[in-house]
């Protein structure tokens, strides 16, 4: 489906994107004497950007398969046009590009033989593994692919500058600082510190 947008005043009293979508995907209705519907078992919508949910098919009150729902989310409570909230929904069977589903939601999904859903689950698990890697202040990292920055610099090796949960990166030669978007989801490796590296940073 396409995007559905609305004013926050038309969200049925729900104050967040997550609350609204949880309600939208939990429902039941009668079809030929059978009560059918969906029930959201768990969901997440960090920073009101992407909604992930494990939804269970319900038939006459009995839980059946559990699959993933993914929604792109637009959240702008200060919108002057009145389009405060919008979403575009899909399920895992279409192989969504958004593949940062939390592990506790993936763990609830029942087995599937749908090719695109299987591929999506593999990508999500791979991203979880990448984000779970440990990195410390002062580590030297090498990216699998060099990046080009707005100042024209092209580089694949950087020194990590870690302040709490905030990461930034310093070029080992010029010492210029850079930000790398979605760093924990990228392919990179820690470069072992050598005597040469120690001399450079002495």
PDB file of C-alpha atoms in Angstrom:
ATOM      1  CA  UNK A   1       0.000   0.000   0.000  1.00  0.00           C
ATOM      2  CA  UNK A   2       1.021   3.649  -0.320  1.00  0.00           C
ATOM      3  CA  UNK A   3       1.505   6.228   2.386  1.00  0.00           C
ATOM      4  CA  UNK A   4      -1.363   7.075   4.726  1.00  0.00           C
ATOM      5  CA  UNK A   5      -0.970  10.452   6.426  1.00  0.00           C
ATOM      6  CA  UNK A   6      -3.072  12.220   9.041  1.00  0.00           C
ATOM      7  CA  UNK A   7      -3.195  14.901  11.674  1.00  0.00           C
ATOM      8  CA  UNK A   8      -2.293  13.870  15.203  1.00  0.00           C
ATOM      9  CA  UNK A   9      -5.845  14.864  16.113  1.00  0.00           C
ATOM     10  CA  UNK A  10      -7.093  11.937  14.006  1.00  0.00           C
ATOM     11  CA  UNK A  11      -4.963   9.298  15.746  1.00  0.00           C
ATOM     12  CA  UNK A  12      -7.788   8.170  18.020  1.00  0.00           C
ATOM     13  CA  UNK A  13      -6.127   9.434  21.165  1.00  0.00           C
ATOM     14  CA  UNK A  14      -2.875   7.570  20.528  1.00  0.00           C
ATOM     15  CA  UNK A  15       0.063   9.816  21.327  1.00  0.00           C
ATOM     16  CA  UNK A  16       2.868   7.936  19.549  1.00  0.00           C
ATOM     17  CA  UNK A  17       3.307   6.186  16.220  1.00  0.00           C
ATOM     18  CA  UNK A  18       3.918   2.894  18.035  1.00  0.00           C
ATOM     19  CA  UNK A  19       0.700   3.095  20.049  1.00  0.00           C
ATOM     20  CA  UNK A  20      -1.349   3.939  16.976  1.00  0.00           C
ATOM     21  CA  UNK A  21       0.131   1.133  14.863  1.00  0.00           C
ATOM     22  CA  UNK A  22      -0.176  -1.423  17.673  1.00  0.00           C
ATOM     23  CA  UNK A  23      -3.897  -0.636  17.725  1.00  0.00           C
ATOM     24  CA  UNK A  24      -4.216  -0.772  13.940  1.00  0.00           C
ATOM     25  CA  UNK A  25      -2.662  -4.235  13.726  1.00  0.00           C
ATOM     26  CA  UNK A  26      -4.589  -5.717  16.662  1.00  0.00           C
ATOM     27  CA  UNK A  27      -8.156  -6.422  15.538  1.00  0.00           C
ATOM     28  CA  UNK A  28     -10.757  -9.104  14.934  1.00  0.00           C
ATOM     29  CA  UNK A  29     -13.876  -9.510  12.795  1.00  0.00           C
ATOM     30  CA  UNK A  30     -16.289 -12.260  11.852  1.00  0.00           C
ATOM     31  CA  UNK A  31     -15.996 -14.004   8.493  1.00  0.00           C
ATOM     32  CA  UNK A  32     -18.600 -16.678   7.695  1.00  0.00           C
ATOM     33  CA  UNK A  33     -19.074 -17.459  11.369  1.00  0.00           C
ATOM     34  CA  UNK A  34     -15.359 -17.511  12.156  1.00  0.00           C
ATOM     35  CA  UNK A  35     -13.643 -14.807  14.216  1.00  0.00           C
ATOM     36  CA  UNK A  36     -10.421 -13.857  12.461  1.00  0.00           C
ATOM     37  CA  UNK A  37      -7.857 -11.178  13.202  1.00  0.00           C
ATOM     38  CA  UNK A  38      -4.367 -10.202  14.251  1.00  0.00           C
ATOM     39  CA  UNK A  39      -2.693  -9.618  17.595  1.00  0.00           C
ATOM     40  CA  UNK A  40       0.530  -7.643  18.046  1.00  0.00           C
ATOM     41  CA  UNK A  41       2.721  -9.643  20.416  1.00  0.00           C
ATOM     42  CA  UNK A  42       5.634  -7.203  20.517  1.00  0.00           C
ATOM     43  CA  UNK A  43       6.639  -4.066  18.657  1.00  0.00           C
ATOM     44  CA  UNK A  44       9.267  -1.368  18.442  1.00  0.00           C
ATOM     45  CA  UNK A  45       9.418   2.046  16.822  1.00  0.00           C
ATOM     46  CA  UNK A  46      12.662   3.756  17.888  1.00  0.00           C
ATOM     47  CA  UNK A  47      12.715   7.508  17.295  1.00  0.00           C
ATOM     48  CA  UNK A  48       9.377   7.208  15.444  1.00  0.00           C
ATOM     49  CA  UNK A  49      11.174   6.201  12.246  1.00  0.00           C
ATOM     50  CA  UNK A  50      10.535   2.521  11.517  1.00  0.00           C
ATOM     51  CA  UNK A  51       7.941   0.300  13.148  1.00  0.00           C
ATOM     52  CA  UNK A  52       8.592  -3.416  13.583  1.00  0.00           C
ATOM     53  CA  UNK A  53       6.055  -5.847  15.023  1.00  0.00           C
ATOM     54  CA  UNK A  54       5.518  -9.560  15.543  1.00  0.00           C
ATOM     55  CA  UNK A  55       1.855 -10.129  14.666  1.00  0.00           C
ATOM     56  CA  UNK A  56       0.011 -13.363  15.335  1.00  0.00           C
ATOM     57  CA  UNK A  57      -2.842 -14.600  13.183  1.00  0.00           C
ATOM     58  CA  UNK A  58      -5.855 -15.335  15.410  1.00  0.00           C
ATOM     59  CA  UNK A  59      -8.703 -17.690  14.485  1.00  0.00           C
ATOM     60  CA  UNK A  60     -11.553 -18.090  16.974  1.00  0.00           C
ATOM     61  CA  UNK A  61      -9.219 -16.952  19.752  1.00  0.00           C
ATOM     62  CA  UNK A  62      -6.506 -19.474  18.880  1.00  0.00           C
ATOM     63  CA  UNK A  63      -3.065 -18.183  17.931  1.00  0.00           C
ATOM     64  CA  UNK A  64      -1.648 -19.344  14.599  1.00  0.00           C
ATOM     65  CA  UNK A  65       1.420 -18.211  12.639  1.00  0.00           C
ATOM     66  CA  UNK A  66       3.453 -15.200  13.734  1.00  0.00           C
ATOM     67  CA  UNK A  67       4.928 -12.963  11.048  1.00  0.00           C
ATOM     68  CA  UNK A  68       6.656  -9.581  10.940  1.00  0.00           C
ATOM     69  CA  UNK A  69       5.055  -6.277  10.022  1.00  0.00           C
ATOM     70  CA  UNK A  70       7.271  -3.369   8.968  1.00  0.00           C
ATOM     71  CA  UNK A  71       6.137   0.231   8.566  1.00  0.00           C
ATOM     72  CA  UNK A  72       8.023   3.217   7.310  1.00  0.00           C
ATOM     73  CA  UNK A  73       7.014   6.062   9.610  1.00  0.00           C
ATOM     74  CA  UNK A  74       6.797   9.811   9.144  1.00  0.00           C
ATOM     75  CA  UNK A  75       6.448  11.671  12.458  1.00  0.00           C
ATOM     76  CA  UNK A  76       6.353  15.460  12.518  1.00  0.00           C
ATOM     77  CA  UNK A  77       4.170  16.759  15.374  1.00  0.00           C
ATOM     78  CA  UNK A  78       4.999  20.366  14.440  1.00  0.00           C
ATOM     79  CA  UNK A  79       3.957  20.072  10.809  1.00  0.00           C
ATOM     80  CA  UNK A  80       2.223  23.250   9.632  1.00  0.00           C
ATOM     81  CA  UNK A  81       0.418  21.329   6.885  1.00  0.00           C
ATOM     82  CA  UNK A  82      -1.345  19.132   9.443  1.00  0.00           C
ATOM     83  CA  UNK A  83       0.387  15.963   8.254  1.00  0.00           C
ATOM     84  CA  UNK A  84       1.783  15.085  11.661  1.00  0.00           C
ATOM     85  CA  UNK A  85       1.916  11.333  11.166  1.00  0.00           C
ATOM     86  CA  UNK A  86       2.152   8.982   8.241  1.00  0.00           C
ATOM     87  CA  UNK A  87       3.050   5.376   7.581  1.00  0.00           C
ATOM     88  CA  UNK A  88       3.528   2.867   4.807  1.00  0.00           C
ATOM     89  CA  UNK A  89       2.970  -0.727   5.887  1.00  0.00           C
ATOM     90  CA  UNK A  90       4.280  -4.012   4.501  1.00  0.00           C
ATOM     91  CA  UNK A  91       5.029  -7.464   5.826  1.00  0.00           C
ATOM     92  CA  UNK A  92       8.221  -9.479   5.758  1.00  0.00           C
ATOM     93  CA  UNK A  93       7.119 -11.511   2.717  1.00  0.00           C
ATOM     94  CA  UNK A  94       7.958  -8.585   0.416  1.00  0.00           C
ATOM     95  CA  UNK A  95      11.534  -8.421   1.750  1.00  0.00           C
ATOM     96  CA  UNK A  96      11.530  -4.869   3.170  1.00  0.00           C
ATOM     97  CA  UNK A  97      14.642  -2.720   2.763  1.00  0.00           C
ATOM     98  CA  UNK A  98      14.318  -1.787   6.448  1.00  0.00           C
ATOM     99  CA  UNK A  99      16.189  -4.604   8.200  1.00  0.00           C
ATOM    100  CA  UNK A 100      16.977  -3.433  11.739  1.00  0.00           C
ATOM    101  CA  UNK A 101      14.293  -5.448  13.504  1.00  0.00           C
ATOM    102  CA  UNK A 102      15.074  -6.044  17.200  1.00  0.00           C
ATOM    103  CA  UNK A 103      16.007  -9.563  18.245  1.00  0.00           C
ATOM    104  CA  UNK A 104      13.132 -10.017  20.707  1.00  0.00           C
ATOM    105  CA  UNK A 105      10.681  -9.520  17.838  1.00  0.00           C
ATOM    106  CA  UNK A 106      12.522 -11.861  15.471  1.00  0.00           C
ATOM    107  CA  UNK A 107      12.517 -14.527  18.192  1.00  0.00           C
ATOM    108  CA  UNK A 108       8.703 -14.570  18.202  1.00  0.00           C
ATOM    109  CA  UNK A 109       8.299 -15.285  14.477  1.00  0.00           C
ATOM    110  CA  UNK A 110       7.226 -18.764  13.461  1.00  0.00           C
ATOM    111  CA  UNK A 111       9.045 -20.690  10.697  1.00  0.00           C
ATOM    112  CA  UNK A 112       8.311 -19.667   7.114  1.00  0.00           C
ATOM    113  CA  UNK A 113       9.181 -20.926   3.650  1.00  0.00           C
ATOM    114  CA  UNK A 114       8.706 -17.557   1.950  1.00  0.00           C
ATOM    115  CA  UNK A 115      11.934 -16.678   0.190  1.00  0.00           C
ATOM    116  CA  UNK A 116      11.848 -12.905   0.689  1.00  0.00           C
ATOM    117  CA  UNK A 117      10.871 -13.276   4.341  1.00  0.00           C
ATOM    118  CA  UNK A 118      13.753 -15.691   4.957  1.00  0.00           C
ATOM    119  CA  UNK A 119      16.178 -13.299   3.283  1.00  0.00           C
ATOM    120  CA  UNK A 120      14.843 -10.401   5.385  1.00  0.00           C
ATOM    121  CA  UNK A 121      15.275 -12.374   8.602  1.00  0.00           C
ATOM    122  CA  UNK A 122      18.858 -13.248   7.670  1.00  0.00           C
ATOM    123  CA  UNK A 123      19.646  -9.577   6.969  1.00  0.00           C
ATOM    124  CA  UNK A 124      18.124  -8.524  10.298  1.00  0.00           C
ATOM    125  CA  UNK A 125      20.153 -11.120  12.198  1.00  0.00           C
ATOM    126  CA  UNK A 126      23.318 -10.027  10.395  1.00  0.00           C
ATOM    127  CA  UNK A 127      22.667  -6.403  11.367  1.00  0.00           C
ATOM    128  CA  UNK A 128      22.120  -7.415  14.984  1.00  0.00           C
ATOM    129  CA  UNK A 129      25.449  -9.232  14.957  1.00  0.00           C
ATOM    130  CA  UNK A 130      27.193  -6.172  13.493  1.00  0.00           C
ATOM    131  CA  UNK A 131      25.653  -3.816  16.054  1.00  0.00           C
ATOM    132  CA  UNK A 132      26.703  -6.174  18.833  1.00  0.00           C
ATOM    133  CA  UNK A 133      30.409  -5.859  18.063  1.00  0.00           C
ATOM    134  CA  UNK A 134      32.583  -4.273  20.739  1.00  0.00           C
ATOM    135  CA  UNK A 135      34.575  -1.142  20.031  1.00  0.00           C
ATOM    136  CA  UNK A 136      36.580   1.092  22.353  1.00  0.00           C
ATOM    137  CA  UNK A 137      37.957   4.604  22.376  1.00  0.00           C
ATOM    138  CA  UNK A 138      41.276   4.659  20.522  1.00  0.00           C
ATOM    139  CA  UNK A 139      40.630   1.555  18.400  1.00  0.00           C
ATOM    140  CA  UNK A 140      41.860   1.781  14.824  1.00  0.00           C
ATOM    141  CA  UNK A 141      39.278   0.470  12.359  1.00  0.00           C
ATOM    142  CA  UNK A 142      39.336  -0.301   8.646  1.00  0.00           C
ATOM    143  CA  UNK A 143      36.182  -0.120   6.537  1.00  0.00           C
ATOM    144  CA  UNK A 144      35.544  -2.708   3.832  1.00  0.00           C
ATOM    145  CA  UNK A 145      34.816   0.191   1.454  1.00  0.00           C
ATOM    146  CA  UNK A 146      36.372   3.643   1.530  1.00  0.00           C
ATOM    147  CA  UNK A 147      34.060   6.605   2.142  1.00  0.00           C
ATOM    148  CA  UNK A 148      34.108  10.024   0.503  1.00  0.00           C
ATOM    149  CA  UNK A 149      33.267  12.923   2.835  1.00  0.00           C
ATOM    150  CA  UNK A 150      31.912  16.398   2.173  1.00  0.00           C
ATOM    151  CA  UNK A 151      35.398  17.947   2.450  1.00  0.00           C
ATOM    152  CA  UNK A 152      36.617  15.675  -0.340  1.00  0.00           C
ATOM    153  CA  UNK A 153      38.534  13.334   1.933  1.00  0.00           C
ATOM    154  CA  UNK A 154      38.489   9.663   0.946  1.00  0.00           C
ATOM    155  CA  UNK A 155      39.444   7.166   3.615  1.00  0.00           C
ATOM    156  CA  UNK A 156      38.957   3.668   4.943  1.00  0.00           C
ATOM    157  CA  UNK A 157      40.984   3.773   8.180  1.00  0.00           C
ATOM    158  CA  UNK A 158      40.067   5.819  11.243  1.00  0.00           C
ATOM    159  CA  UNK A 159      40.713   6.120  14.953  1.00  0.00           C
ATOM    160  CA  UNK A 160      37.619   5.716  17.131  1.00  0.00           C
ATOM    161  CA  UNK A 161      36.697   8.561  19.466  1.00  0.00           C
ATOM    162  CA  UNK A 162      34.150   7.213  21.945  1.00  0.00           C
ATOM    163  CA  UNK A 163      32.429   9.470  24.452  1.00  0.00           C
ATOM    164  CA  UNK A 164      29.767   7.490  26.254  1.00  0.00           C
ATOM    165  CA  UNK A 165      27.551   6.030  23.532  1.00  0.00           C
ATOM    166  CA  UNK A 166      28.585   8.674  21.008  1.00  0.00           C
ATOM    167  CA  UNK A 167      31.069   7.667  18.314  1.00  0.00           C
ATOM    168  CA  UNK A 168      33.123   9.884  16.030  1.00  0.00           C
ATOM    169  CA  UNK A 169      36.203   9.125  13.965  1.00  0.00           C
ATOM    170  CA  UNK A 170      39.590  10.729  13.388  1.00  0.00           C
ATOM    171  CA  UNK A 171      41.784  10.295  10.343  1.00  0.00           C
ATOM    172  CA  UNK A 172      45.035   8.700  11.555  1.00  0.00           C
ATOM    173  CA  UNK A 173      47.205  11.019   9.416  1.00  0.00           C
ATOM    174  CA  UNK A 174      45.434  14.392   9.245  1.00  0.00           C
ATOM    175  CA  UNK A 175      43.674  13.952  12.621  1.00  0.00           C
ATOM    176  CA  UNK A 176      40.544  15.548  11.107  1.00  0.00           C
ATOM    177  CA  UNK A 177      37.297  14.367  12.666  1.00  0.00           C
ATOM    178  CA  UNK A 178      34.435  12.699  10.782  1.00  0.00           C
ATOM    179  CA  UNK A 179      30.992  11.235  11.406  1.00  0.00           C
ATOM    180  CA  UNK A 180      30.107   7.879   9.819  1.00  0.00           C
ATOM    181  CA  UNK A 181      26.390   7.163   9.518  1.00  0.00           C
ATOM    182  CA  UNK A 182      25.094   3.701  10.500  1.00  0.00           C
ATOM    183  CA  UNK A 183      28.624   2.755  11.460  1.00  0.00           C
ATOM    184  CA  UNK A 184      27.718  -0.355  13.465  1.00  0.00           C
ATOM    185  CA  UNK A 185      25.835  -1.779  10.483  1.00  0.00           C
ATOM    186  CA  UNK A 186      28.779  -1.361   8.109  1.00  0.00           C
ATOM    187  CA  UNK A 187      31.479  -3.902   7.317  1.00  0.00           C
ATOM    188  CA  UNK A 188      34.641  -3.040   9.247  1.00  0.00           C
ATOM    189  CA  UNK A 189      37.408  -4.663  11.248  1.00  0.00           C
ATOM    190  CA  UNK A 190      39.690  -3.533  14.033  1.00  0.00           C
ATOM    191  CA  UNK A 191      43.282  -3.087  12.875  1.00  0.00           C
ATOM    192  CA  UNK A 192      45.817  -4.537  15.336  1.00  0.00           C
ATOM    193  CA  UNK A 193      48.008  -1.811  16.840  1.00  0.00           C
ATOM    194  CA  UNK A 194      51.616  -2.036  15.654  1.00  0.00           C
ATOM    195  CA  UNK A 195      54.767  -0.252  16.671  1.00  0.00           C
ATOM    196  CA  UNK A 196      54.297   1.992  13.634  1.00  0.00           C
ATOM    197  CA  UNK A 197      50.831   3.007  14.835  1.00  0.00           C
ATOM    198  CA  UNK A 198      52.117   3.646  18.340  1.00  0.00           C
ATOM    199  CA  UNK A 199      54.846   5.904  16.939  1.00  0.00           C
ATOM    200  CA  UNK A 200      52.294   7.920  14.924  1.00  0.00           C
ATOM    201  CA  UNK A 201      50.155   8.607  17.970  1.00  0.00           C
ATOM    202  CA  UNK A 202      52.955   9.120  20.471  1.00  0.00           C
TER     203      UNK A 202
END
